[in-house]
Structures are given as structure tokens and as C-alpha cells.
mmCIF file of C-alpha atoms and ligand atoms in Angstrom:
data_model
loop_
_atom_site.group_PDB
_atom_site.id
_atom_site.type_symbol
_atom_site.label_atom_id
_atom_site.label_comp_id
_atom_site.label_asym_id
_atom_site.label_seq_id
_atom_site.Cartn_x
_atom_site.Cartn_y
_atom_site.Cartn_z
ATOM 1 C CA UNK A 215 59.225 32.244 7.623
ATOM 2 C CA UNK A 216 55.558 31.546 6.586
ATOM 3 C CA UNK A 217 55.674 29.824 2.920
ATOM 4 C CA UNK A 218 51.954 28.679 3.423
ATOM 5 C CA UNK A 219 48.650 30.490 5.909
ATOM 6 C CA UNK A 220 45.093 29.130 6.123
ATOM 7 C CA UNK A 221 42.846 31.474 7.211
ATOM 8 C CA UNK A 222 39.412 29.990 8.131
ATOM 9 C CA UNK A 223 39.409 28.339 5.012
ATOM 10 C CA UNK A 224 35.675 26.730 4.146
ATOM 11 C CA UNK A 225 34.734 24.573 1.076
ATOM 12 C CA UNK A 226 31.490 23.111 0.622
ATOM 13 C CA UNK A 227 30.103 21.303 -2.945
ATOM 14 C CA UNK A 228 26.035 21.691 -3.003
ATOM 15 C CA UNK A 229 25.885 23.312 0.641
ATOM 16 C CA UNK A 230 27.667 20.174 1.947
ATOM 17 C CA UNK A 231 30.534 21.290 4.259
ATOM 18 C CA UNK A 232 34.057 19.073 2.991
ATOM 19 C CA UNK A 233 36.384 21.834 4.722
ATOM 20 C CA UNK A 234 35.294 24.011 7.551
ATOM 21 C CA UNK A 235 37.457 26.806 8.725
ATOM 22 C CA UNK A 236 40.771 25.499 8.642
ATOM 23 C CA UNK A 237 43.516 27.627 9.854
ATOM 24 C CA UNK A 238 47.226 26.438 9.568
ATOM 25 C CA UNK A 239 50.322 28.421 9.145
ATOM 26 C CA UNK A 240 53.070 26.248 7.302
ATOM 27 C CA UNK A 241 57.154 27.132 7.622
ATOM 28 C CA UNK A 242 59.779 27.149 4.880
ATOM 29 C CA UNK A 243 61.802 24.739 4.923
ATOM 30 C CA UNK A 244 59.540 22.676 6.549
ATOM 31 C CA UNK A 245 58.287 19.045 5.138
ATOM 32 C CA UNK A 246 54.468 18.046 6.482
ATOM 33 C CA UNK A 247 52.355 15.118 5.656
ATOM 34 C CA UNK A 248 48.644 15.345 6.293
ATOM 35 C CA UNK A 249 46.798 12.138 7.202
ATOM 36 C CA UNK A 250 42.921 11.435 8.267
ATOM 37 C CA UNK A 251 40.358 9.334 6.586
ATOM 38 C CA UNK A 252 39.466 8.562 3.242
ATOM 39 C CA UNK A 253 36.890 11.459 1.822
ATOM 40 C CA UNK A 254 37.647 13.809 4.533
ATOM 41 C CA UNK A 255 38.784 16.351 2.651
ATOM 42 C CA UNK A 256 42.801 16.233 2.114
ATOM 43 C CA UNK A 257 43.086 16.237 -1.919
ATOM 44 C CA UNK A 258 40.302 19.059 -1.978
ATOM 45 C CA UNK A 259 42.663 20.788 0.582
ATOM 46 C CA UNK A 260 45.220 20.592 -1.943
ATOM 47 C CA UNK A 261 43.004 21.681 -5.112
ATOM 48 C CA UNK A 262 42.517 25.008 -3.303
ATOM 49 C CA UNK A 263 46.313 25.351 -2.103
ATOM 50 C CA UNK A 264 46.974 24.995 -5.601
ATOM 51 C CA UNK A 265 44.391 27.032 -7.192
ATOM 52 C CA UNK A 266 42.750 24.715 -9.133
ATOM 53 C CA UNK A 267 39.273 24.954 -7.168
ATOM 54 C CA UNK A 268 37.857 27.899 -5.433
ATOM 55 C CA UNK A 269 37.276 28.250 -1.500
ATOM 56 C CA UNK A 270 34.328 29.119 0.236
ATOM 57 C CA UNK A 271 34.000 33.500 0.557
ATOM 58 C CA UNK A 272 34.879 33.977 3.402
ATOM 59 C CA UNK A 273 34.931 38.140 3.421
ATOM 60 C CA UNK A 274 39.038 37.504 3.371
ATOM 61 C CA UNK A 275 41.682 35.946 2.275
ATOM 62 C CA UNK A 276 41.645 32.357 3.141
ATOM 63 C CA UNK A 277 44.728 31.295 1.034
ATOM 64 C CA UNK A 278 48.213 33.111 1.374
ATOM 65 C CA UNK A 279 51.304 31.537 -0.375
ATOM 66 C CA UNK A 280 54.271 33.302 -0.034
ATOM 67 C CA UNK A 281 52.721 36.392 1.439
ATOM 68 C CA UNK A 282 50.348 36.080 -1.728
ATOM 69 C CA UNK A 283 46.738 36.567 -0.666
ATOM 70 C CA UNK A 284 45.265 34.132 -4.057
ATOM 71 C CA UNK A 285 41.711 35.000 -3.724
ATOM 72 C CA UNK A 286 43.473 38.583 -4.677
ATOM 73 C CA UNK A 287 45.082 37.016 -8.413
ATOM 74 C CA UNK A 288 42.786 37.242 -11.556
ATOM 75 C CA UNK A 289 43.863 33.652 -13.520
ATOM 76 C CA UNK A 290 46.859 34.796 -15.120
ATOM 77 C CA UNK A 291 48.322 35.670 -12.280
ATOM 78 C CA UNK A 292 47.214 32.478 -10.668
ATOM 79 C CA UNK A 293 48.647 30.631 -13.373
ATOM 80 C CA UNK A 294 52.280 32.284 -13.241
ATOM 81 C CA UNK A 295 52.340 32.188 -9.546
ATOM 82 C CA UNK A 296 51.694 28.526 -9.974
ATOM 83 C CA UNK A 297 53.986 27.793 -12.329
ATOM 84 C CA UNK A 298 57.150 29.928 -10.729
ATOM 85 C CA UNK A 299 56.557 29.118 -7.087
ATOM 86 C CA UNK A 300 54.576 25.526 -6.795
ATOM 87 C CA UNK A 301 55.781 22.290 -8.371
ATOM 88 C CA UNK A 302 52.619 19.379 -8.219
ATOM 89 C CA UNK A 303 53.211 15.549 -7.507
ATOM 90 C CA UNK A 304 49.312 15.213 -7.966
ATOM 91 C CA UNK A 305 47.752 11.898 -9.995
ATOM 92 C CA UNK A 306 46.124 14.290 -12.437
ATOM 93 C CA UNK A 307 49.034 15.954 -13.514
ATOM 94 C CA UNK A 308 50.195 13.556 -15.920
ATOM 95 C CA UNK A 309 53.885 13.444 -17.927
ATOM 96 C CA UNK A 310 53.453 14.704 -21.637
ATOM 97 C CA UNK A 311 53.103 11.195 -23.385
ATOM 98 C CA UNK A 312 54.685 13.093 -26.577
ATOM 99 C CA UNK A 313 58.167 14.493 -24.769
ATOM 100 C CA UNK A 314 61.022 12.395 -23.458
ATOM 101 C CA UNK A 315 61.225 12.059 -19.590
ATOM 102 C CA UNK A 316 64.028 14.597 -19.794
ATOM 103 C CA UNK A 317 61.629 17.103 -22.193
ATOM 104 C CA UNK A 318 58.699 16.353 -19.220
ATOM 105 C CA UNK A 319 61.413 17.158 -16.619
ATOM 106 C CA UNK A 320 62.692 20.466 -18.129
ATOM 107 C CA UNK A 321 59.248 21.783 -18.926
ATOM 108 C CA UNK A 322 58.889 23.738 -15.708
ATOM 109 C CA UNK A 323 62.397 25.346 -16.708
ATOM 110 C CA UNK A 324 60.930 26.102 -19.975
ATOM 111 C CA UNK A 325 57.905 27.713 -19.220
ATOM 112 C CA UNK A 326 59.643 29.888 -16.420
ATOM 113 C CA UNK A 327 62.687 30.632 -18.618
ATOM 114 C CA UNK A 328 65.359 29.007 -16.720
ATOM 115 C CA UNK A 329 68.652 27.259 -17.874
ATOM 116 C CA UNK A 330 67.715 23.529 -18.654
ATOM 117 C CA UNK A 331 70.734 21.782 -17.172
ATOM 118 C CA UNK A 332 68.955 20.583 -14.016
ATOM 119 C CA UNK A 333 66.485 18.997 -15.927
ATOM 120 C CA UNK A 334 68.963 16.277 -16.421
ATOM 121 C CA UNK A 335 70.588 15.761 -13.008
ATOM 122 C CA UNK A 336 67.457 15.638 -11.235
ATOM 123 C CA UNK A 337 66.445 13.010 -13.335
ATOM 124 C CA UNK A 338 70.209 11.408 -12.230
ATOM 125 C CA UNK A 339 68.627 12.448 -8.906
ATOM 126 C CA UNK A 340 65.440 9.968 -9.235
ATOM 127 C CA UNK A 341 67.511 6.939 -10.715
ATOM 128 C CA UNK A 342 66.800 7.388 -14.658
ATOM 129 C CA UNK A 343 69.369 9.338 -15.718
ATOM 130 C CA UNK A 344 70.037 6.349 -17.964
ATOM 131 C CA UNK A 345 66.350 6.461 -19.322
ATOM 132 C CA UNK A 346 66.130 10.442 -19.949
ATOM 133 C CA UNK A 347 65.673 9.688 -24.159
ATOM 134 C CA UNK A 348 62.771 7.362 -23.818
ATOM 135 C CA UNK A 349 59.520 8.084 -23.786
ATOM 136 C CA UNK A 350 56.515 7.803 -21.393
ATOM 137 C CA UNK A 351 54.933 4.642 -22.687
ATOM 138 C CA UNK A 352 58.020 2.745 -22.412
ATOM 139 C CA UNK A 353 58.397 3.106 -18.119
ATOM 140 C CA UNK A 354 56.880 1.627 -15.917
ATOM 141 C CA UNK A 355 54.441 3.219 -13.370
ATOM 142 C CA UNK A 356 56.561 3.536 -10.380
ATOM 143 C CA UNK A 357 59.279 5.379 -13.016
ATOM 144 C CA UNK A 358 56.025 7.361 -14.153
ATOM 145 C CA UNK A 359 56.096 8.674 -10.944
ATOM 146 C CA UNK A 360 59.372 9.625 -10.185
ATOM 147 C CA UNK A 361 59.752 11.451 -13.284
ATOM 148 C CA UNK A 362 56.780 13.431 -12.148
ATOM 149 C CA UNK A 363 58.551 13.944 -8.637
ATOM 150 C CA UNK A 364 61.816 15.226 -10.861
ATOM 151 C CA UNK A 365 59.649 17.737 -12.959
ATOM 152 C CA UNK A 366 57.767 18.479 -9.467
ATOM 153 C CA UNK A 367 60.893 19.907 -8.243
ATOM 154 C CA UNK A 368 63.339 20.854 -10.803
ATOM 155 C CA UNK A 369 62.142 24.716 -10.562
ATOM 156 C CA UNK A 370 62.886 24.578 -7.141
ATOM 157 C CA UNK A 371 59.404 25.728 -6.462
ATOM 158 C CA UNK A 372 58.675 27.542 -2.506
ATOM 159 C CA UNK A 373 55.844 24.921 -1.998
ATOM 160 C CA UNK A 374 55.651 21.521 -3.148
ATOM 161 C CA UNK A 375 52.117 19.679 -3.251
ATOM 162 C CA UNK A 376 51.698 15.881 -3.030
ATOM 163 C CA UNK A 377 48.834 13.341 -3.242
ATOM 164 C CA UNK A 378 49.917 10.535 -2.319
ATOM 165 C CA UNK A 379 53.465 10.485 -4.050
ATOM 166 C CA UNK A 380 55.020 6.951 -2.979
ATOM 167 C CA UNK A 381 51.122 5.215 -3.436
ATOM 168 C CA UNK A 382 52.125 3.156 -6.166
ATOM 169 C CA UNK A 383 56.261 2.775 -5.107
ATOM 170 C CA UNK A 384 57.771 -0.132 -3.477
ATOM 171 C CA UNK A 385 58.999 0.591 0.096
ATOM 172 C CA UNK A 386 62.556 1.085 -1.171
ATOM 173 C CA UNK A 387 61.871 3.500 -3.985
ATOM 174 C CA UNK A 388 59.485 5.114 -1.612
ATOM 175 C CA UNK A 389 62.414 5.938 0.886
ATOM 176 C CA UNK A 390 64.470 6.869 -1.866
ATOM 177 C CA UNK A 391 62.087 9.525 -3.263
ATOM 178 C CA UNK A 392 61.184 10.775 0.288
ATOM 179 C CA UNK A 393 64.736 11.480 1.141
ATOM 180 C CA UNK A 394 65.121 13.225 -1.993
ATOM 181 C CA UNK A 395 61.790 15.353 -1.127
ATOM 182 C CA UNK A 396 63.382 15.941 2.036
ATOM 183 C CA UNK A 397 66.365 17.060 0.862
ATOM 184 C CA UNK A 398 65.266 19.472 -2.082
ATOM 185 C CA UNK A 399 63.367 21.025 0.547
ATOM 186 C CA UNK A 400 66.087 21.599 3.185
ATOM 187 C CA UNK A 401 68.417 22.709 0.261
ATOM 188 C CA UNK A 402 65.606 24.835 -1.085
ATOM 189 C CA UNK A 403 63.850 26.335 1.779
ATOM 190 C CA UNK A 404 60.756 25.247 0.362
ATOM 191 C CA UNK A 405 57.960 23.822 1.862
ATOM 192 C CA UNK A 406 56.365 20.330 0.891
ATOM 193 C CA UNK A 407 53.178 19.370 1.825
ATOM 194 C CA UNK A 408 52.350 15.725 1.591
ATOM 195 C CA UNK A 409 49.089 13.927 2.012
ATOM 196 C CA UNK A 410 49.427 10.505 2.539
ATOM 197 C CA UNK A 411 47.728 6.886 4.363
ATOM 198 C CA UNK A 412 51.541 5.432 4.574
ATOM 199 C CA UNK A 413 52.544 5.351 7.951
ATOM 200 C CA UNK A 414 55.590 4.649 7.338
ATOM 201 C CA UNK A 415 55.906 7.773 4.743
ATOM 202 C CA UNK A 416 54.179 10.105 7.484
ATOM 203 C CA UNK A 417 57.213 9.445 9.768
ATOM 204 C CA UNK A 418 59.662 10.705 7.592
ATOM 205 C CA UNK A 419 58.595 14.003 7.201
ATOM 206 C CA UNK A 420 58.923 16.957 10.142
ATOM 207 C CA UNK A 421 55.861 16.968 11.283
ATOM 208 C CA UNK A 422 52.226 15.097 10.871
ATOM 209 C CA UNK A 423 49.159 16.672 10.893
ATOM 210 C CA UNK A 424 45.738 14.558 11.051
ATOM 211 C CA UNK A 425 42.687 16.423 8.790
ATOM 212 C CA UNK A 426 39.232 15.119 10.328
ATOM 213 C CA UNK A 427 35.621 16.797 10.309
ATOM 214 C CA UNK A 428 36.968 19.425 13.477
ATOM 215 C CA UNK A 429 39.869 20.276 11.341
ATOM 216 C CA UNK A 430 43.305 20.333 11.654
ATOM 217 C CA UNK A 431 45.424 19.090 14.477
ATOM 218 C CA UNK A 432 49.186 18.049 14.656
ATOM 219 C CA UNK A 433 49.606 14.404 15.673
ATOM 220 C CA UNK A 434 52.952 11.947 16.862
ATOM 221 C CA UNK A 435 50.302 9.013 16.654
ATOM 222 C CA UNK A 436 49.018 7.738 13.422
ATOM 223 C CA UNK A 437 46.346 5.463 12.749
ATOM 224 C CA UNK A 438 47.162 1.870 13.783
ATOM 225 C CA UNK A 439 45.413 0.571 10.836
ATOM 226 C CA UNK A 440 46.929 2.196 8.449
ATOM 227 C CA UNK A 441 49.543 0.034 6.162
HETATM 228 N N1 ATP B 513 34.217 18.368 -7.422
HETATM 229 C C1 ATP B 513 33.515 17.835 -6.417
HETATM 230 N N2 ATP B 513 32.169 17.910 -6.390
HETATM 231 C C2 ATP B 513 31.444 17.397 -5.364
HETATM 232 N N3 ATP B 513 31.990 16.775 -4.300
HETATM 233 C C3 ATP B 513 33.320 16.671 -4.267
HETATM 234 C C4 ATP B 513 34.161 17.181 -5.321
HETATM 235 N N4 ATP B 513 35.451 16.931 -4.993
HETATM 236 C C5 ATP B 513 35.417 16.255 -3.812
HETATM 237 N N5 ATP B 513 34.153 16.117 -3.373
HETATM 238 C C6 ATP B 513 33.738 15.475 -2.110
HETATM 239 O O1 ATP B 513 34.493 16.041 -1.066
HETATM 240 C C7 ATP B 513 34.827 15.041 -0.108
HETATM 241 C C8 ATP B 513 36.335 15.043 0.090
HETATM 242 O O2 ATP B 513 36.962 14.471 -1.063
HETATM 243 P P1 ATP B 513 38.544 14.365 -1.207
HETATM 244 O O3 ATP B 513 38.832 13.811 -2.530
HETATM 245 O O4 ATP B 513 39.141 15.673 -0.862
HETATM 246 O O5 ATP B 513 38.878 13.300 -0.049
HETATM 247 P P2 ATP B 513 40.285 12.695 0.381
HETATM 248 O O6 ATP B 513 40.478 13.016 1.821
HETATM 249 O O7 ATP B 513 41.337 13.119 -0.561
HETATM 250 O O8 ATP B 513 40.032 11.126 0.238
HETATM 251 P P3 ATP B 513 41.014 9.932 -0.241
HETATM 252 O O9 ATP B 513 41.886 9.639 0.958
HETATM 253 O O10 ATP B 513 40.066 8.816 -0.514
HETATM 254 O O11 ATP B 513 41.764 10.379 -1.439
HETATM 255 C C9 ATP B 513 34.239 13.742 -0.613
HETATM 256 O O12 ATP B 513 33.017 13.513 0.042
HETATM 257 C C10 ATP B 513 34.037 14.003 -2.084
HETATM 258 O O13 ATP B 513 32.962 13.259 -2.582
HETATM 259 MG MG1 MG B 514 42.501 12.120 -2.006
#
């Protein structure tokens, strides 16, 4: 089943082409990381998957999630499709310096009305079940990020959207929280999409797909240079 469809999907900023007509069809239950260089376009992909920039008009619909044309939602809609069906492992999406990790991780449940009990095993889940009363300030960055990877997921949202999740992880947290993606998603049936320069994280996901200036194309061979 189709979780995710590009259809020709164009951005440019001041008449300067970043995206040009990607089309890509992504499966539930699938787990995809998207590679190519720096400033080629991959976290203004993900702005538009996630709504939170605008594509090109293209006379269509260049964005369907979930059988959900978005260029057809006025903002509230937008907003509660976002919130119900996509969970965010994105930089700019910070945790709420003012809750507890376990208040961050059950604020998707909140907002969508759900029973909060998962809140506290997926933070179990990300190895700080023993932390879930402190507060923000009092992690460390790498913990920052997994509780952002347990909030990310504890709706069990149809897509998941990451920027470069593991970035700031050491290899064998990384491979922790990548088997956990992988798993949510096979439990789930959601789909995760995954940008990322880690070789090494590339290969543990389904299937790789290299973003340069001609587009999309699915790849076995990543860049040699990469870490
Ligand atoms: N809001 C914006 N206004 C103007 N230009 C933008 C804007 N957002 C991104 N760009 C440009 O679009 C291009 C793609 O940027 P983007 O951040 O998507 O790259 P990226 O592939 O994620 O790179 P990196 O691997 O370094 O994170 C860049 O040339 C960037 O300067
Ligand atoms: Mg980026």
C-alpha cells in the first residue's frame, strides 16, 4: 500500500530550481533513507512532505499522504493530519524545555486524545525510562534526541520524517535507535523516511535512494566518502 506519492513535485526559492519534478511512490511498512549532497535539496524535500513549506503549482497534486492529496487541506486540516498521521525527528522540532521527557513524550497522545501509557514504555524503549521525571536541561544531547525519536513515534504515526536522526549519536546508540525505527515501523505499518550522510545508517534501512539535481534514483552504492 502507498503511505507516501510524489507527483512531479517542483520547489524553487527566487526562481532558483532546489527540487524539480520529483516523482516517488513510498510503501507502508517500508523504511527509506535518502542520501545525495549537501544543499541538494533533501531537508526541503522533507519541509514539503511535512507541510511546513509549500511546493511549486504544479496544476495537481504533487503531495499525497495516505491517499491525502495536501495541496487539497486548508491549515487546519494540515495541522490535524500532521499531528494524527506524521511523527517528526527534525532538528527544529525541539522537546518542550518546560515538560518532563515523559510530558514531551506523551504530548502527541495528548493532543490526539489517546491513552498516555505508551508515553512511558517508549521512553523504556529509548533507554531513559529511568530519566522520564527530569527535565530537558538536565540530558545530554544524544538523550535530547532520543526523547525526540520516542515522542516521534509514540502516536504510531503512518509516516515518520527524519533529518538526520543518529547525527549527533555514537555508533552504538545510533544502531540502537535505528533498530527501534525499524521495528516501530514493521510493527506499525508505517513508513519512515530518513535522510541521512551515514553510510553506515543508510544500510540499515530497506532501501536507499540518492536525491541529486536529475532527481530521484534508488541506489545499493553509497558515496565512498561519506563517514
Ligand atoms: N527558505 C529558503 N529560502 C531560500 N533558499 C532556501 C530555503 N531553504 C533552503 N534553501 C536552499 O535550498 C537548497 C537546498 O537546501 P536543503 O537544506 O534542502 O539542503 P540539504 O540537502 O538538506 O543539505 P544538507 O545535507 O547540508 O542538510 C540550498 O541551496 C538552500 O540554500
Ligand atoms: Mg539538510
Amino acid at each position: 500500500m502507498t503511505m507516501l506519492e510524489l507527483r512531479q513535485l517542483s520547489k524553487s526559492y527566487n526562481g532558483r530550481p532546489v527540487l524539480d519534478r520529483l516523482s516517488w511512490a513510498f510503501q507502508a511498512g517500508e523504511f527509506v533513507s535518502i542520501m545525495g549532497d549537501s544543499g541538494v535539496g533533501k531537508s526541503t524535500l522533507l519541509n514539503l512532505i511535512a507541510g511546513l513549506d509549500t511546493p511549486d503549482a504544479n496544476g495537481g497534486s504533487p503531495i499525497i499522504v495516505d491517499g491525502i492529496p495536501m495541496s487539497g487541506l486548508d491549515d487546519d486540516a494540515a495541522t490535524r493530519l500532521r499531528r494524527a498521521r506524521m511523527g517528526f525527528i527534525f532538528q527544529a522540532f525541539h522537546v518542550l524545555p518546560h515538560l518532563t521527557l515523559l510530558q514531551n513524550v506523551a504530548l502527541p497522545l495528548l493532543l490526539n486524545g489517546l491513552p498516555t501509557q505508551r508515553a512511558a514504555e517508549m521512553l523504556e524503549a529509548v533507554g531513559l525510562g529511568c530519566r522520564e521525571h527530569d527535565f530537558p536541561h538536565q540530558i545530554s544531547g544524544g538523550q535530547m534526541q532520543r526523547v525526540a525519536i520516542a515522542r516521534a513515534l509514540v502516536h504510531r504515526p503512518a509516516l515518520v520524517l527524519a533529518d538526520e536522526p543518529t547525527g549527533n549519536l555514537d555508533p552504538d546508540t545510533a544502531d540502537a535507535i535505528l533498530t527501534l525505527l525499524q521495528r516501530e515501523i514493521k510493527a506499525t505499518g508505517a513508513c519512515a523516511i530518513m535522510v541521512t550522510h551515514s553510510q553506515h545508517a543508510a544500510k540499515k534501512t530497506d532501501k536507499i535512494l540518492h536525491l541529486s539535481s536529475t532527481g530521484l534514483k534508488e541506489t545499493t552504492i553509497v558515496n565512498p566518502f561519506a563517514q
